[in-house]
Amino acid sequence: MCKAKYDFTEKVALITGSAGGIGKSIAEKFYEDGAYVVITDIRQEEGRRMAALLGSRAIFIPCDISNPDQVNQLIAETVQHFGHLDIMINNAGINAITTEDRVTIDRYSNDTWQKMINVDLNGTFYCCKAAAKVMIEQKSGAIVNVASVAGVVALRLQVGFVAAKAAILKMTEAMACELAPFGIRVNAVSPGSTLTETTRHLFYSEAGSFNEKAERLISFIPQGRPAETAEIADAVIFLSSGSASYINGHNMVVDGGWTCGFNRDF
């Protein structure tokens, strides 16, 4: 885990999906480095608890990012409370978590497709659009979109998730081109398999629905293990910081070598 400290004093960082998992680790690191932190999630009890655990520089605002009205309200409340918005981290997202939903495209349900696109892609778009309006007025800001290795190398039986995450990467590049003249940088982080509450249950426990696949997955990761959430957060923090002042439109893959590990025997 990276031990680098960055100075985010007086900066306001908003992290979607930050009641747990990767978002929680991102929020913790921003807070440790001096930022004012906005926790937002559909899980209200967990979100309020998270903000309280961080301390007086953190607040919780509930939001379903697939609802553009709620997203606009989220940004408005953030600016009303803190006066500005410096860093937008689009971390919230979903994937199919049952074997019934992880099927080939001919059996992939329209409902599952719409859910993936509405949350993962549309939700990220709504958040970027609302944050950009504020940052353009400020003439400064940093946006980091949390995508996935699934947007870089297609994974089987997850066509909706793959499509949404690949689209986020291209949207990141387009936004970087459009917003740079206003002093705004836009980058992406693509995590590989990461230890969260969900993946521990599904992949990395004896009773997990996909635990037989986890062993095969790990065999393709040169570092031989999944990531810790803090390791993904380190990449997000770096791209949000002044140390990344000339990095724009970039996708940082944080996967232990997974995407190159597929070719390990050739």
CSV table of C-alpha atoms in Angstrom, one decimal:
chain,number,residue,atom,x,y,z
A,1,MET,CA,0.0,0.0,0.0
A,2,CYS,CA,1.3,3.5,-0.9
A,3,LYS,CA,2.1,5.7,2.1
A,4,ALA,CA,2.3,8.9,0.1
A,5,LYS,CA,0.6,11.9,1.7
A,6,TYR,CA,-1.1,14.6,-0.4
A,7,ASP,CA,-2.3,18.0,0.7
A,8,PHE,CA,-6.0,18.4,0.0
A,9,THR,CA,-6.5,21.1,2.7
A,10,GLU,CA,-9.5,23.3,1.8
A,11,LYS,CA,-10.4,21.0,-1.1
A,12,VAL,CA,-13.9,19.5,-1.4
A,13,ALA,CA,-14.0,15.9,-2.6
A,14,LEU,CA,-17.3,14.1,-3.4
A,15,ILE,CA,-17.2,10.3,-3.7
A,16,THR,CA,-20.1,8.4,-5.0
A,17,GLY,CA,-20.8,4.9,-3.7
A,18,SER,CA,-18.7,5.7,-0.6
A,19,ALA,CA,-20.6,4.0,2.1
A,20,GLY,CA,-18.4,0.9,1.7
A,21,GLY,CA,-15.9,-0.9,-0.5
A,22,ILE,CA,-13.5,1.0,-2.7
A,23,GLY,CA,-15.5,4.3,-2.2
A,24,LYS,CA,-15.0,4.0,1.5
A,25,SER,CA,-11.3,3.7,1.2
A,26,ILE,CA,-11.1,6.6,-1.2
A,27,ALA,CA,-13.1,8.8,1.2
A,28,GLU,CA,-10.9,7.8,4.1
A,29,LYS,CA,-7.7,8.7,2.3
A,30,PHE,CA,-9.1,12.1,1.2
A,31,TYR,CA,-10.1,12.8,4.7
A,32,GLU,CA,-6.7,11.8,6.1
A,33,ASP,CA,-5.1,14.2,3.6
A,34,GLY,CA,-7.1,17.2,4.8
A,35,ALA,CA,-10.0,17.3,2.4
A,36,TYR,CA,-13.6,18.1,3.1
A,37,VAL,CA,-15.4,14.9,2.1
A,38,VAL,CA,-18.9,14.3,0.8
A,39,ILE,CA,-20.1,10.8,1.3
A,40,THR,CA,-23.0,9.8,-1.0
A,41,ASP,CA,-24.7,6.4,-1.5
A,42,ILE,CA,-28.1,4.8,-1.8
A,43,ARG,CA,-27.3,3.0,1.5
A,44,GLN,CA,-28.3,5.8,3.9
A,45,GLU,CA,-27.6,4.2,7.3
A,46,GLU,CA,-24.1,3.1,6.2
A,47,GLY,CA,-23.4,6.4,4.6
A,48,ARG,CA,-24.4,8.4,7.7
A,49,ARG,CA,-22.3,6.1,9.8
A,50,MET,CA,-19.3,6.5,7.5
A,51,ALA,CA,-19.5,10.3,7.6
A,52,ALA,CA,-19.7,10.3,11.4
A,53,LEU,CA,-16.7,8.0,11.7
A,54,LEU,CA,-14.6,10.3,9.5
A,55,GLY,CA,-15.3,13.4,11.5
A,56,SER,CA,-16.4,17.0,11.3
A,57,ARG,CA,-15.1,17.7,7.8
A,58,ALA,CA,-17.4,15.0,6.3
A,59,ILE,CA,-21.1,15.0,5.5
A,60,PHE,CA,-23.5,12.5,4.0
A,61,ILE,CA,-25.9,13.3,1.2
A,62,PRO,CA,-28.1,10.4,-0.1
A,63,CYS,CA,-28.3,10.0,-3.8
A,64,ASP,CA,-29.3,7.4,-6.5
A,65,ILE,CA,-26.9,8.4,-9.3
A,66,SER,CA,-29.3,6.9,-11.9
A,67,ASN,CA,-31.7,9.7,-11.1
A,68,PRO,CA,-30.5,13.0,-12.7
A,69,ASP,CA,-32.7,15.1,-10.4
A,70,GLN,CA,-31.1,13.5,-7.4
A,71,VAL,CA,-27.6,14.1,-8.9
A,72,ASN,CA,-28.3,17.7,-9.5
A,73,GLN,CA,-29.5,18.1,-5.9
A,74,LEU,CA,-26.4,16.3,-4.6
A,75,ILE,CA,-24.1,18.8,-6.4
A,76,ALA,CA,-26.2,21.7,-5.3
A,77,GLU,CA,-26.2,20.7,-1.7
A,78,THR,CA,-22.5,20.1,-1.8
A,79,VAL,CA,-21.8,23.6,-3.1
A,80,GLN,CA,-24.3,25.1,-0.8
A,81,HIS,CA,-22.6,23.5,2.2
A,82,PHE,CA,-18.9,23.9,1.3
A,83,GLY,CA,-19.0,26.7,-1.3
A,84,HIS,CA,-17.2,24.8,-4.0
A,85,LEU,CA,-16.5,21.4,-5.5
A,86,ASP,CA,-12.9,20.6,-6.4
A,87,ILE,CA,-12.8,16.8,-6.8
A,88,MET,CA,-15.5,14.5,-8.2
A,89,ILE,CA,-14.9,10.7,-7.9
A,90,ASN,CA,-17.5,8.7,-9.8
A,91,ASN,CA,-17.1,5.3,-8.0
A,92,ALA,CA,-20.7,4.1,-7.6
A,93,GLY,CA,-21.6,1.2,-9.8
A,94,ILE,CA,-23.2,-2.3,-10.0
A,95,ASN,CA,-22.6,-5.6,-11.6
A,96,ALA,CA,-24.6,-8.8,-11.9
A,97,ILE,CA,-24.1,-10.8,-8.7
A,98,THR,CA,-26.0,-14.0,-9.4
A,99,THR,CA,-25.3,-16.9,-11.7
A,100,GLU,CA,-28.7,-16.3,-13.3
A,101,ASP,CA,-27.7,-12.9,-14.4
A,102,ARG,CA,-24.2,-13.9,-15.7
A,103,VAL,CA,-25.2,-15.5,-19.0
A,104,THR,CA,-24.4,-15.3,-22.7
A,105,ILE,CA,-25.9,-12.3,-24.6
A,106,ASP,CA,-28.7,-14.4,-26.1
A,107,ARG,CA,-30.1,-15.0,-22.6
A,108,TYR,CA,-29.0,-11.7,-21.1
A,109,SER,CA,-32.2,-10.0,-19.8
A,110,ASN,CA,-33.2,-6.6,-21.0
A,111,ASP,CA,-33.8,-5.6,-17.4
A,112,THR,CA,-30.3,-6.4,-16.4
A,113,TRP,CA,-28.9,-4.5,-19.4
A,114,GLN,CA,-31.0,-1.5,-18.6
A,115,LYS,CA,-29.9,-1.6,-14.9
A,116,MET,CA,-26.2,-1.7,-15.8
A,117,ILE,CA,-26.5,1.1,-18.3
A,118,ASN,CA,-28.7,3.3,-16.0
A,119,VAL,CA,-26.4,3.1,-13.0
A,120,ASP,CA,-22.9,2.5,-14.4
A,121,LEU,CA,-23.0,4.6,-17.5
A,122,ASN,CA,-25.9,7.0,-17.2
A,123,GLY,CA,-25.2,7.6,-13.5
A,124,THR,CA,-21.6,8.5,-14.2
A,125,PHE,CA,-22.6,10.8,-17.1
A,126,TYR,CA,-25.1,12.6,-14.9
A,127,CYS,CA,-22.5,13.1,-12.1
A,128,CYS,CA,-19.8,14.3,-14.6
A,129,LYS,CA,-22.2,16.7,-16.2
A,130,ALA,CA,-23.4,18.3,-13.0
A,131,ALA,CA,-19.9,18.5,-11.5
A,132,ALA,CA,-18.5,20.0,-14.7
A,133,LYS,CA,-21.0,22.9,-14.6
A,134,VAL,CA,-19.6,23.9,-11.2
A,135,MET,CA,-16.0,23.3,-12.1
A,136,ILE,CA,-16.2,25.3,-15.3
A,137,GLU,CA,-17.4,28.3,-13.3
A,138,GLN,CA,-14.5,27.8,-10.9
A,139,LYS,CA,-12.0,27.3,-13.8
A,140,SER,CA,-10.6,24.3,-11.9
A,141,GLY,CA,-11.3,20.8,-10.8
A,142,ALA,CA,-10.4,17.1,-11.1
A,143,ILE,CA,-12.7,14.3,-12.1
A,144,VAL,CA,-11.8,10.6,-11.7
A,145,ASN,CA,-14.1,7.9,-13.1
A,146,VAL,CA,-13.7,4.4,-11.6
A,147,ALA,CA,-14.2,2.0,-14.5
A,148,SER,CA,-12.9,-1.6,-14.6
A,149,VAL,CA,-10.5,-3.9,-16.4
A,150,ALA,CA,-13.8,-5.2,-18.0
A,151,GLY,CA,-13.8,-2.0,-20.0
A,152,VAL,CA,-10.2,-2.8,-21.3
A,153,VAL,CA,-10.4,-6.5,-21.8
A,154,ALA,CA,-13.9,-8.0,-22.3
A,155,LEU,CA,-15.0,-10.5,-19.7
A,156,ARG,CA,-17.5,-13.3,-20.5
A,157,LEU,CA,-21.1,-13.3,-19.3
A,158,GLN,CA,-21.1,-9.6,-18.3
A,159,VAL,CA,-22.0,-7.8,-21.5
A,160,GLY,CA,-23.9,-5.0,-19.8
A,161,PHE,CA,-21.1,-4.3,-17.3
A,162,VAL,CA,-18.4,-4.5,-20.0
A,163,ALA,CA,-20.3,-2.2,-22.3
A,164,ALA,CA,-20.9,0.4,-19.6
A,165,LYS,CA,-17.3,0.4,-18.3
A,166,ALA,CA,-15.8,0.6,-21.9
A,167,ALA,CA,-18.1,3.6,-22.6
A,168,ILE,CA,-17.0,5.3,-19.4
A,169,LEU,CA,-13.4,5.1,-20.6
A,170,LYS,CA,-14.2,6.8,-23.9
A,171,MET,CA,-16.4,9.3,-22.1
A,172,THR,CA,-13.4,10.1,-19.9
A,173,GLU,CA,-11.2,10.8,-22.9
A,174,ALA,CA,-13.9,13.0,-24.5
A,175,MET,CA,-14.4,15.0,-21.3
A,176,ALA,CA,-10.6,15.5,-20.9
A,177,CYS,CA,-10.6,17.1,-24.4
A,178,GLU,CA,-13.6,19.3,-23.7
A,179,LEU,CA,-12.8,20.4,-20.1
A,180,ALA,CA,-9.0,20.9,-20.1
A,181,PRO,CA,-9.3,24.5,-21.4
A,182,PHE,CA,-11.3,25.3,-18.2
A,183,GLY,CA,-8.5,24.0,-15.9
A,184,ILE,CA,-10.3,20.6,-15.3
A,185,ARG,CA,-8.6,17.3,-15.6
A,186,VAL,CA,-10.5,14.0,-16.2
A,187,ASN,CA,-9.0,10.6,-15.7
A,188,ALA,CA,-10.1,7.0,-15.0
A,189,VAL,CA,-8.9,4.2,-12.8
A,190,SER,CA,-9.7,0.6,-13.9
A,191,PRO,CA,-9.5,-1.8,-11.0
A,192,GLY,CA,-8.9,-5.5,-11.4
A,193,SER,CA,-10.4,-8.0,-9.0
A,194,THR,CA,-10.6,-6.3,-5.6
A,195,LEU,CA,-11.4,-7.5,-2.1
A,196,THR,CA,-14.7,-5.8,-1.1
A,197,GLU,CA,-17.6,-7.0,1.0
A,198,THR,CA,-19.3,-8.3,-2.2
A,199,THR,CA,-16.3,-10.1,-3.8
A,200,ARG,CA,-15.3,-11.7,-0.5
A,201,HIS,CA,-18.8,-13.2,-0.3
A,202,LEU,CA,-19.1,-14.2,-4.0
A,203,PHE,CA,-15.5,-15.2,-5.0
A,204,TYR,CA,-13.2,-15.5,-2.0
A,205,SER,CA,-15.2,-17.6,0.5
A,206,GLU,CA,-15.8,-21.3,0.4
A,207,ALA,CA,-19.5,-20.8,0.0
A,208,GLY,CA,-19.2,-18.2,-2.7
A,209,SER,CA,-21.2,-18.5,-5.9
A,210,PHE,CA,-18.1,-18.0,-8.1
A,211,ASN,CA,-15.4,-19.4,-5.8
A,212,GLU,CA,-14.4,-22.1,-8.3
A,213,LYS,CA,-13.6,-19.3,-10.8
A,214,ALA,CA,-11.7,-17.2,-8.3
A,215,GLU,CA,-8.8,-19.7,-8.3
A,216,ARG,CA,-8.6,-19.6,-12.1
A,217,LEU,CA,-8.8,-15.8,-12.1
A,218,ILE,CA,-6.0,-15.5,-9.5
A,219,SER,CA,-3.8,-17.8,-11.7
A,220,PHE,CA,-3.8,-15.1,-14.4
A,221,ILE,CA,-2.7,-12.3,-12.0
A,222,PRO,CA,1.1,-12.2,-11.9
A,223,GLN,CA,1.0,-10.8,-8.3
A,224,GLY,CA,-1.1,-13.8,-7.3
A,225,ARG,CA,-3.8,-12.0,-5.3
A,226,PRO,CA,-6.7,-9.6,-5.6
A,227,ALA,CA,-6.2,-5.9,-4.7
A,228,GLU,CA,-7.1,-4.3,-1.4
A,229,THR,CA,-9.5,-1.4,-1.7
A,230,ALA,CA,-6.8,0.9,-0.4
A,231,GLU,CA,-4.6,0.1,-3.3
A,232,ILE,CA,-7.3,1.2,-5.8
A,233,ALA,CA,-7.9,4.3,-3.6
A,234,ASP,CA,-4.2,5.2,-3.9
A,235,ALA,CA,-4.5,5.5,-7.6
A,236,VAL,CA,-7.6,7.7,-7.4
A,237,ILE,CA,-5.9,10.0,-4.8
A,238,PHE,CA,-2.8,10.4,-7.0
A,239,LEU,CA,-4.8,11.3,-10.1
A,240,SER,CA,-6.8,13.8,-8.1
A,241,SER,CA,-3.7,15.5,-6.7
A,242,GLY,CA,-1.3,18.1,-7.9
A,243,SER,CA,1.3,15.4,-8.5
A,244,ALA,CA,-0.8,14.4,-11.5
A,245,SER,CA,-1.1,18.0,-12.8
A,246,TYR,CA,-0.2,17.0,-16.4
A,247,ILE,CA,-2.1,13.7,-16.5
A,248,ASN,CA,-5.3,14.1,-18.4
A,249,GLY,CA,-7.5,11.7,-20.3
A,250,HIS,CA,-5.6,8.7,-18.9
A,251,ASN,CA,-6.9,5.3,-17.8
A,252,MET,CA,-4.8,3.9,-14.9
A,253,VAL,CA,-5.2,0.1,-14.8
A,254,VAL,CA,-4.7,-1.2,-11.3
A,255,ASP,CA,-4.9,-5.0,-11.6
A,256,GLY,CA,-1.7,-6.6,-10.4
A,257,GLY,CA,-0.9,-7.4,-14.1
A,258,TRP,CA,-4.2,-9.3,-14.7
A,259,THR,CA,-4.7,-7.8,-18.2
A,260,CYS,CA,-1.2,-8.7,-19.3
A,261,GLY,CA,-1.2,-12.0,-17.4
A,262,PHE,CA,-3.5,-13.7,-19.9
A,263,ASN,CA,-0.5,-14.0,-22.2
A,264,ARG,CA,1.8,-15.4,-19.6
A,265,ASP,CA,2.3,-18.8,-21.4
A,266,PHE,CA,2.9,-17.4,-24.9
